[in-house]
């Protein structure tokens, strides 16, 4: 089983509430949100103010952490003996992916975070100053372009970066990220048709470059998604009081949908299949939609198959399918 990121996640949310509070954040968040709705990009680089960096982090960092932690957890589950020592976090923002990686891979000893906005880097250092894991507190920050990694690392993570790039820069960025990855590259994007299209293009380029796909894909063949469907997953996260207030939300939780790919230089470690939708429990059976053998298929597990049924009753969207459940 992969390490439980829950404790690190709690520490991250606590650190975020300590530094990302303040009565001015709701207005800053609304400014960012209204700009997004109007098609205006979020200020970047030196144009991003400290106030807007805190608002963006408070509004988006919990969901980003949950999605990246889920993707890294899937990677850790497929490669249980792998213990990376170094991390490269590209387009790091306030260091969310580094916190998530510290939870998934406790053996990390060195992290380099590349971020173009000084305000985000300042916020990231402030977050790390509290109860952060050692690798987060000791991280090296580099002000620069996420498409130009400053060196190599065992694990490279680019979370929610593809959508911020000019389309013409994406192929070169993916190639540079792969060249920087000593063992594993994880790319995370929005769980929308457009986000999946970006991840799928990166997936295809990585396979063409010789990568094997650790997760979520159960093989390295062509992606079977077609006809307007898209591969994505979801994770439910707790909304701290400050986040509920910032978003004027009544619910104490939200669901973050994301798409991802983990590409490896190691030997294949594919799952037998992957659950693509919420399992449907019915009287006497469970119906699952799977990606398996280069195709999307439906698997019906009846109660008469005791062990397989027991697994299927507890299966979740995004889970790897054990081979015995497919027999």
mmCIF file of C-alpha atoms in Angstrom:
data_model
loop_
_atom_site.group_PDB
_atom_site.id
_atom_site.type_symbol
_atom_site.label_atom_id
_atom_site.label_comp_id
_atom_site.label_asym_id
_atom_site.label_seq_id
_atom_site.Cartn_x
_atom_site.Cartn_y
_atom_site.Cartn_z
ATOM 1 C CA UNK A 1 0.000 0.000 0.000
ATOM 2 C CA UNK A 2 1.279 3.522 -0.712
ATOM 3 C CA UNK A 3 1.948 5.800 2.250
ATOM 4 C CA UNK A 4 -1.100 7.659 3.546
ATOM 5 C CA UNK A 5 -0.709 11.363 2.646
ATOM 6 C CA UNK A 6 -3.329 12.312 5.220
ATOM 7 C CA UNK A 7 -0.934 13.597 7.891
ATOM 8 C CA UNK A 8 1.057 15.617 5.358
ATOM 9 C CA UNK A 9 -2.207 16.908 3.920
ATOM 10 C CA UNK A 10 -3.365 18.052 7.354
ATOM 11 C CA UNK A 11 -0.033 19.799 7.910
ATOM 12 C CA UNK A 12 -0.313 21.492 4.536
ATOM 13 C CA UNK A 13 -3.847 22.759 5.158
ATOM 14 C CA UNK A 14 -2.832 24.029 8.589
ATOM 15 C CA UNK A 15 0.134 25.892 7.105
ATOM 16 C CA UNK A 16 -2.075 27.309 4.364
ATOM 17 C CA UNK A 17 -4.616 28.644 6.851
ATOM 18 C CA UNK A 18 -1.809 30.267 8.850
ATOM 19 C CA UNK A 19 -0.433 32.302 5.940
ATOM 20 C CA UNK A 20 -3.304 32.557 3.472
ATOM 21 C CA UNK A 21 -5.915 34.163 5.680
ATOM 22 C CA UNK A 22 -7.000 37.782 5.850
ATOM 23 C CA UNK A 23 -10.085 39.845 5.094
ATOM 24 C CA UNK A 24 -8.693 41.025 1.742
ATOM 25 C CA UNK A 25 -8.556 37.544 0.199
ATOM 26 C CA UNK A 26 -12.213 37.245 -0.785
ATOM 27 C CA UNK A 27 -11.947 40.351 -2.946
ATOM 28 C CA UNK A 28 -8.671 39.155 -4.464
ATOM 29 C CA UNK A 29 -10.189 35.744 -5.202
ATOM 30 C CA UNK A 30 -13.185 37.377 -6.890
ATOM 31 C CA UNK A 31 -10.835 39.478 -9.016
ATOM 32 C CA UNK A 32 -9.000 36.350 -10.149
ATOM 33 C CA UNK A 33 -12.228 34.407 -10.716
ATOM 34 C CA UNK A 34 -13.922 37.188 -12.687
ATOM 35 C CA UNK A 35 -10.817 37.534 -14.848
ATOM 36 C CA UNK A 36 -10.848 33.806 -15.539
ATOM 37 C CA UNK A 37 -14.539 33.881 -16.469
ATOM 38 C CA UNK A 38 -13.896 36.807 -18.803
ATOM 39 C CA UNK A 39 -11.045 34.993 -20.517
ATOM 40 C CA UNK A 40 -8.303 37.062 -18.939
ATOM 41 C CA UNK A 41 -5.321 34.986 -17.771
ATOM 42 C CA UNK A 42 -4.255 34.968 -14.139
ATOM 43 C CA UNK A 43 -1.407 37.462 -13.589
ATOM 44 C CA UNK A 44 1.922 35.665 -13.742
ATOM 45 C CA UNK A 45 5.546 36.261 -12.939
ATOM 46 C CA UNK A 46 6.328 39.640 -11.451
ATOM 47 C CA UNK A 47 2.767 40.806 -12.226
ATOM 48 C CA UNK A 48 1.332 38.503 -9.564
ATOM 49 C CA UNK A 49 0.932 40.360 -6.270
ATOM 50 C CA UNK A 50 1.380 38.803 -2.848
ATOM 51 C CA UNK A 51 -2.322 39.330 -2.170
ATOM 52 C CA UNK A 52 -3.350 37.524 -5.348
ATOM 53 C CA UNK A 53 -0.829 34.749 -4.714
ATOM 54 C CA UNK A 54 -2.362 34.126 -1.287
ATOM 55 C CA UNK A 55 -5.881 34.215 -2.725
ATOM 56 C CA UNK A 56 -4.990 31.818 -5.531
ATOM 57 C CA UNK A 57 -3.273 29.456 -3.109
ATOM 58 C CA UNK A 58 -6.154 29.540 -0.645
ATOM 59 C CA UNK A 59 -8.679 28.925 -3.410
ATOM 60 C CA UNK A 60 -6.839 26.318 -5.452
ATOM 61 C CA UNK A 61 -4.022 24.735 -3.404
ATOM 62 C CA UNK A 62 -6.190 22.272 -1.388
ATOM 63 C CA UNK A 63 -7.691 20.807 -4.581
ATOM 64 C CA UNK A 64 -4.320 20.740 -6.319
ATOM 65 C CA UNK A 65 -2.804 18.933 -3.345
ATOM 66 C CA UNK A 66 -5.577 16.331 -3.346
ATOM 67 C CA UNK A 67 -5.238 15.631 -7.074
ATOM 68 C CA UNK A 68 -1.445 15.400 -7.041
ATOM 69 C CA UNK A 69 -1.491 13.236 -3.903
ATOM 70 C CA UNK A 70 -3.921 10.855 -5.642
ATOM 71 C CA UNK A 71 -1.737 10.633 -8.760
ATOM 72 C CA UNK A 72 1.425 10.067 -6.715
ATOM 73 C CA UNK A 73 -0.394 7.500 -4.579
ATOM 74 C CA UNK A 74 -1.267 5.557 -7.730
ATOM 75 C CA UNK A 75 2.385 5.695 -8.784
ATOM 76 C CA UNK A 76 3.568 4.496 -5.375
ATOM 77 C CA UNK A 77 1.050 1.641 -5.436
ATOM 78 C CA UNK A 78 2.341 0.376 -8.773
ATOM 79 C CA UNK A 79 6.011 0.666 -7.719
ATOM 80 C CA UNK A 80 6.002 -0.236 -4.006
ATOM 81 C CA UNK A 81 9.762 -0.762 -3.830
ATOM 82 C CA UNK A 82 10.691 2.519 -5.428
ATOM 83 C CA UNK A 83 12.053 5.220 -3.090
ATOM 84 C CA UNK A 84 13.046 8.406 -4.928
ATOM 85 C CA UNK A 85 15.588 10.636 -3.235
ATOM 86 C CA UNK A 86 15.204 13.764 -5.373
ATOM 87 C CA UNK A 87 12.257 15.736 -6.716
ATOM 88 C CA UNK A 88 11.861 18.413 -9.373
ATOM 89 C CA UNK A 89 8.594 20.370 -8.996
ATOM 90 C CA UNK A 90 7.970 22.367 -12.192
ATOM 91 C CA UNK A 91 5.585 25.304 -12.159
ATOM 92 C CA UNK A 92 5.572 24.794 -8.414
ATOM 93 C CA UNK A 93 3.305 27.644 -7.345
ATOM 94 C CA UNK A 94 3.598 27.654 -3.536
ATOM 95 C CA UNK A 95 5.073 24.132 -3.530
ATOM 96 C CA UNK A 96 1.884 22.083 -3.433
ATOM 97 C CA UNK A 97 3.258 19.105 -5.371
ATOM 98 C CA UNK A 98 6.341 18.996 -3.148
ATOM 99 C CA UNK A 99 4.153 18.685 -0.045
ATOM 100 C CA UNK A 100 2.164 15.916 -1.753
ATOM 101 C CA UNK A 101 5.344 14.101 -2.806
ATOM 102 C CA UNK A 102 6.682 14.267 0.742
ATOM 103 C CA UNK A 103 3.581 12.373 1.869
ATOM 104 C CA UNK A 104 3.748 9.778 -0.900
ATOM 105 C CA UNK A 105 7.531 9.236 -0.747
ATOM 106 C CA UNK A 106 8.889 9.878 2.770
ATOM 107 C CA UNK A 107 12.430 9.019 1.637
ATOM 108 C CA UNK A 108 12.774 12.202 -0.431
ATOM 109 C CA UNK A 109 15.796 14.193 0.713
ATOM 110 C CA UNK A 110 16.138 16.909 -1.941
ATOM 111 C CA UNK A 111 13.623 19.027 -3.823
ATOM 112 C CA UNK A 112 14.035 21.762 -6.417
ATOM 113 C CA UNK A 113 11.007 23.956 -7.089
ATOM 114 C CA UNK A 114 10.820 26.012 -10.284
ATOM 115 C CA UNK A 115 8.391 28.946 -10.179
ATOM 116 C CA UNK A 116 8.331 32.109 -12.279
ATOM 117 C CA UNK A 117 6.268 34.259 -9.879
ATOM 118 C CA UNK A 118 8.314 35.678 -6.979
ATOM 119 C CA UNK A 119 5.112 36.153 -4.953
ATOM 120 C CA UNK A 120 4.354 32.421 -5.204
ATOM 121 C CA UNK A 121 7.874 31.510 -4.154
ATOM 122 C CA UNK A 122 7.644 33.855 -1.161
ATOM 123 C CA UNK A 123 4.366 32.249 -0.167
ATOM 124 C CA UNK A 124 5.871 28.780 -0.620
ATOM 125 C CA UNK A 125 8.760 29.611 1.700
ATOM 126 C CA UNK A 126 6.318 30.977 4.274
ATOM 127 C CA UNK A 127 4.270 27.772 4.105
ATOM 128 C CA UNK A 128 7.424 25.707 4.595
ATOM 129 C CA UNK A 129 8.535 27.686 7.628
ATOM 130 C CA UNK A 130 5.994 26.006 9.892
ATOM 131 C CA UNK A 131 5.487 22.293 10.379
ATOM 132 C CA UNK A 132 6.536 21.223 6.898
ATOM 133 C CA UNK A 133 8.334 17.920 6.228
ATOM 134 C CA UNK A 134 12.136 18.301 6.129
ATOM 135 C CA UNK A 135 12.356 18.008 2.340
ATOM 136 C CA UNK A 136 9.909 20.904 2.001
ATOM 137 C CA UNK A 137 11.713 23.090 4.538
ATOM 138 C CA UNK A 138 15.065 22.456 2.864
ATOM 139 C CA UNK A 139 13.857 22.823 -0.721
ATOM 140 C CA UNK A 140 15.770 24.896 -3.262
ATOM 141 C CA UNK A 141 13.671 27.505 -5.059
ATOM 142 C CA UNK A 142 14.550 28.541 -8.611
ATOM 143 C CA UNK A 143 12.877 31.482 -10.322
ATOM 144 C CA UNK A 144 12.478 30.350 -13.880
ATOM 145 C CA UNK A 145 10.521 28.778 -16.700
ATOM 146 C CA UNK A 146 8.830 25.438 -16.018
ATOM 147 C CA UNK A 147 9.617 24.318 -19.566
ATOM 148 C CA UNK A 148 13.359 24.475 -18.840
ATOM 149 C CA UNK A 149 14.207 22.153 -15.940
ATOM 150 C CA UNK A 150 17.411 23.097 -14.080
ATOM 151 C CA UNK A 151 18.923 19.623 -13.919
ATOM 152 C CA UNK A 152 17.529 16.149 -13.286
ATOM 153 C CA UNK A 153 15.749 14.344 -10.449
ATOM 154 C CA UNK A 154 14.451 10.869 -9.685
ATOM 155 C CA UNK A 155 10.876 12.168 -9.727
ATOM 156 C CA UNK A 156 9.654 15.074 -11.866
ATOM 157 C CA UNK A 157 6.177 16.531 -11.343
ATOM 158 C CA UNK A 158 4.429 19.078 -13.562
ATOM 159 C CA UNK A 159 1.008 19.768 -12.038
ATOM 160 C CA UNK A 160 -1.504 21.983 -13.833
ATOM 161 C CA UNK A 161 1.228 23.439 -16.043
ATOM 162 C CA UNK A 162 0.258 22.226 -19.517
ATOM 163 C CA UNK A 163 -2.833 24.424 -19.640
ATOM 164 C CA UNK A 164 -0.755 27.531 -18.938
ATOM 165 C CA UNK A 165 1.570 26.982 -21.886
ATOM 166 C CA UNK A 166 1.282 28.172 -25.447
ATOM 167 C CA UNK A 167 0.275 25.116 -27.484
ATOM 168 C CA UNK A 168 3.425 25.492 -29.588
ATOM 169 C CA UNK A 169 5.583 25.126 -26.458
ATOM 170 C CA UNK A 170 3.977 21.923 -25.179
ATOM 171 C CA UNK A 171 5.902 19.295 -27.204
ATOM 172 C CA UNK A 172 9.249 20.824 -26.261
ATOM 173 C CA UNK A 173 8.200 21.126 -22.619
ATOM 174 C CA UNK A 174 7.171 17.469 -22.384
ATOM 175 C CA UNK A 175 10.423 16.392 -24.032
ATOM 176 C CA UNK A 176 12.422 18.523 -21.579
ATOM 177 C CA UNK A 177 10.505 17.130 -18.588
ATOM 178 C CA UNK A 178 11.127 13.579 -19.748
ATOM 179 C CA UNK A 179 14.827 14.272 -20.234
ATOM 180 C CA UNK A 180 14.961 15.615 -16.656
ATOM 181 C CA UNK A 181 13.260 12.542 -15.153
ATOM 182 C CA UNK A 182 15.729 10.008 -13.832
ATOM 183 C CA UNK A 183 12.980 7.480 -13.143
ATOM 184 C CA UNK A 184 9.401 8.838 -13.154
ATOM 185 C CA UNK A 185 7.570 11.813 -14.657
ATOM 186 C CA UNK A 186 4.074 12.693 -13.405
ATOM 187 C CA UNK A 187 1.903 15.168 -15.307
ATOM 188 C CA UNK A 188 -1.416 16.306 -13.793
ATOM 189 C CA UNK A 189 -4.027 18.503 -15.461
ATOM 190 C CA UNK A 190 -7.677 19.433 -15.153
ATOM 191 C CA UNK A 191 -10.214 16.632 -15.461
ATOM 192 C CA UNK A 192 -11.947 18.289 -18.396
ATOM 193 C CA UNK A 193 -12.014 17.266 -22.067
ATOM 194 C CA UNK A 194 -9.378 19.906 -22.795
ATOM 195 C CA UNK A 195 -7.237 18.850 -19.831
ATOM 196 C CA UNK A 196 -7.411 15.199 -20.854
ATOM 197 C CA UNK A 197 -6.538 16.095 -24.459
ATOM 198 C CA UNK A 198 -3.368 17.756 -23.206
ATOM 199 C CA UNK A 199 -2.485 14.780 -21.002
ATOM 200 C CA UNK A 200 -3.243 12.346 -23.810
ATOM 201 C CA UNK A 201 -0.931 14.209 -26.203
ATOM 202 C CA UNK A 202 1.805 14.142 -23.558
ATOM 203 C CA UNK A 203 1.132 10.436 -22.979
ATOM 204 C CA UNK A 204 1.521 9.637 -26.662
ATOM 205 C CA UNK A 205 4.740 11.652 -26.914
ATOM 206 C CA UNK A 206 6.207 9.917 -23.872
ATOM 207 C CA UNK A 207 5.400 6.452 -25.207
ATOM 208 C CA UNK A 208 6.999 7.423 -28.520
ATOM 209 C CA UNK A 209 10.093 8.497 -26.557
ATOM 210 C CA UNK A 210 10.357 5.053 -24.959
ATOM 211 C CA UNK A 211 8.486 5.510 -21.684
ATOM 212 C CA UNK A 212 6.347 2.853 -20.077
ATOM 213 C CA UNK A 213 3.155 4.091 -18.433
ATOM 214 C CA UNK A 214 3.009 3.323 -14.723
ATOM 215 C CA UNK A 215 -0.450 4.827 -14.144
ATOM 216 C CA UNK A 216 -3.282 5.135 -14.796
ATOM 217 C CA UNK A 217 -2.985 3.285 -18.119
ATOM 218 C CA UNK A 218 -2.914 -0.526 -17.890
ATOM 219 C CA UNK A 219 -0.768 -0.779 -21.038
ATOM 220 C CA UNK A 220 1.352 1.334 -23.371
ATOM 221 C CA UNK A 221 -0.830 0.926 -26.448
ATOM 222 C CA UNK A 222 -3.086 3.556 -28.016
ATOM 223 C CA UNK A 223 -5.576 5.176 -25.645
ATOM 224 C CA UNK A 224 -9.046 3.690 -26.238
ATOM 225 C CA UNK A 225 -10.969 6.843 -25.287
ATOM 226 C CA UNK A 226 -12.997 8.087 -28.254
ATOM 227 C CA UNK A 227 -16.284 9.641 -29.242
ATOM 228 C CA UNK A 228 -16.112 12.639 -26.950
ATOM 229 C CA UNK A 229 -15.319 10.578 -23.844
ATOM 230 C CA UNK A 230 -12.317 11.413 -21.724
ATOM 231 C CA UNK A 231 -10.269 9.705 -19.031
ATOM 232 C CA UNK A 232 -10.396 11.516 -15.711
ATOM 233 C CA UNK A 233 -10.686 10.794 -12.017
ATOM 234 C CA UNK A 234 -12.019 12.560 -8.945
ATOM 235 C CA UNK A 235 -10.951 13.092 -5.371
ATOM 236 C CA UNK A 236 -13.068 14.553 -2.564
ATOM 237 C CA UNK A 237 -11.373 17.036 -0.270
ATOM 238 C CA UNK A 238 -12.306 18.753 2.954
ATOM 239 C CA UNK A 239 -12.911 22.478 2.716
ATOM 240 C CA UNK A 240 -11.369 24.288 5.684
ATOM 241 C CA UNK A 241 -13.523 27.133 7.068
ATOM 242 C CA UNK A 242 -11.322 29.756 5.409
ATOM 243 C CA UNK A 243 -11.783 28.112 2.015
ATOM 244 C CA UNK A 244 -15.551 27.879 2.460
ATOM 245 C CA UNK A 245 -15.643 31.553 3.302
ATOM 246 C CA UNK A 246 -13.406 32.493 0.389
ATOM 247 C CA UNK A 247 -15.621 30.654 -2.119
ATOM 248 C CA UNK A 248 -18.863 31.458 -0.307
ATOM 249 C CA UNK A 249 -19.529 27.714 -0.258
ATOM 250 C CA UNK A 250 -22.091 25.996 1.935
ATOM 251 C CA UNK A 251 -20.684 22.480 1.646
ATOM 252 C CA UNK A 252 -17.741 21.353 3.747
ATOM 253 C CA UNK A 253 -16.185 19.478 0.841
ATOM 254 C CA UNK A 254 -15.547 19.720 -2.879
ATOM 255 C CA UNK A 255 -14.691 17.240 -5.615
ATOM 256 C CA UNK A 256 -11.633 17.869 -7.763
ATOM 257 C CA UNK A 257 -11.630 16.158 -11.148
ATOM 258 C CA UNK A 258 -8.240 15.610 -12.732
ATOM 259 C CA UNK A 259 -6.401 13.773 -15.498
ATOM 260 C CA UNK A 260 -2.860 12.473 -15.142
ATOM 261 C CA UNK A 261 -0.138 10.234 -16.487
ATOM 262 C CA UNK A 262 2.887 8.715 -14.754
ATOM 263 C CA UNK A 263 5.637 7.720 -17.178
ATOM 264 C CA UNK A 264 8.609 5.578 -16.224
ATOM 265 C CA UNK A 265 12.094 4.606 -17.361
ATOM 266 C CA UNK A 266 11.746 1.356 -15.417
ATOM 267 C CA UNK A 267 10.328 -2.017 -16.357
ATOM 268 C CA UNK A 268 6.553 -2.081 -16.963
ATOM 269 C CA UNK A 269 4.422 -2.165 -13.809
ATOM 270 C CA UNK A 270 0.958 -1.977 -15.343
ATOM 271 C CA UNK A 271 -2.207 -2.720 -13.470
ATOM 272 C CA UNK A 272 -4.318 -5.505 -14.955
ATOM 273 C CA UNK A 273 -7.055 -2.904 -15.562
ATOM 274 C CA UNK A 274 -8.227 0.440 -14.182
ATOM 275 C CA UNK A 275 -11.699 1.465 -12.957
ATOM 276 C CA UNK A 276 -12.858 4.388 -15.121
ATOM 277 C CA UNK A 277 -16.151 5.330 -13.467
ATOM 278 C CA UNK A 278 -17.904 5.049 -10.124
ATOM 279 C CA UNK A 279 -18.731 1.336 -9.626
ATOM 280 C CA UNK A 280 -22.454 0.625 -9.752
ATOM 281 C CA UNK A 281 -23.583 -1.701 -6.948
ATOM 282 C CA UNK A 282 -26.779 -3.559 -7.834
ATOM 283 C CA UNK A 283 -28.748 -6.416 -6.268
ATOM 284 C CA UNK A 284 -26.407 -9.397 -6.419
ATOM 285 C CA UNK A 285 -23.702 -7.843 -8.584
ATOM 286 C CA UNK A 286 -21.397 -4.878 -9.158
ATOM 287 C CA UNK A 287 -21.010 -3.306 -12.594
ATOM 288 C CA UNK A 288 -17.675 -1.650 -13.407
ATOM 289 C CA UNK A 289 -16.383 0.300 -16.391
ATOM 290 C CA UNK A 290 -12.753 -0.608 -17.014
ATOM 291 C CA UNK A 291 -9.810 0.270 -19.201
ATOM 292 C CA UNK A 292 -8.249 -3.083 -20.069
ATOM 293 C CA UNK A 293 -6.102 -4.410 -22.887
ATOM 294 C CA UNK A 294 -6.405 -1.267 -24.987
ATOM 295 C CA UNK A 295 -10.195 -1.114 -24.753
ATOM 296 C CA UNK A 296 -12.939 0.248 -22.520
ATOM 297 C CA UNK A 297 -15.224 -2.525 -21.314
ATOM 298 C CA UNK A 298 -17.899 -3.359 -18.765
ATOM 299 C CA UNK A 299 -17.248 -5.992 -16.131
ATOM 300 C CA UNK A 300 -20.126 -7.482 -14.121
ATOM 301 C CA UNK A 301 -18.995 -9.169 -10.901
ATOM 302 C CA UNK A 302 -21.732 -11.398 -9.417
ATOM 303 C CA UNK A 303 -22.024 -12.271 -5.752
ATOM 304 C CA UNK A 304 -21.255 -15.902 -6.638
ATOM 305 C CA UNK A 305 -17.630 -14.892 -7.264
ATOM 306 C CA UNK A 306 -16.998 -14.309 -3.582
ATOM 307 C CA UNK A 307 -13.471 -12.857 -3.517
ATOM 308 C CA UNK A 308 -13.928 -10.785 -6.659
ATOM 309 C CA UNK A 309 -17.307 -9.538 -5.400
ATOM 310 C CA UNK A 310 -15.808 -8.563 -2.049
ATOM 311 C CA UNK A 311 -13.185 -6.483 -3.876
ATOM 312 C CA UNK A 312 -15.721 -4.971 -6.273
ATOM 313 C CA UNK A 313 -18.004 -3.896 -3.422
ATOM 314 C CA UNK A 314 -15.205 -1.711 -2.086
ATOM 315 C CA UNK A 315 -13.695 -0.643 -5.413
ATOM 316 C CA UNK A 316 -13.474 3.057 -6.156
ATOM 317 C CA UNK A 317 -13.241 5.150 -9.297
ATOM 318 C CA UNK A 318 -9.567 5.175 -10.311
ATOM 319 C CA UNK A 319 -8.565 1.945 -8.558
ATOM 320 C CA UNK A 320 -6.267 -0.597 -10.151
ATOM 321 C CA UNK A 321 -8.039 -3.922 -10.708
ATOM 322 C CA UNK A 322 -6.374 -7.043 -9.268
ATOM 323 C CA UNK A 323 -5.875 -9.829 -11.850
ATOM 324 C CA UNK A 324 -7.979 -12.289 -9.844
ATOM 325 C CA UNK A 325 -11.007 -10.000 -10.200
ATOM 326 C CA UNK A 326 -10.790 -10.433 -13.972
ATOM 327 C CA UNK A 327 -10.546 -14.225 -14.020
#
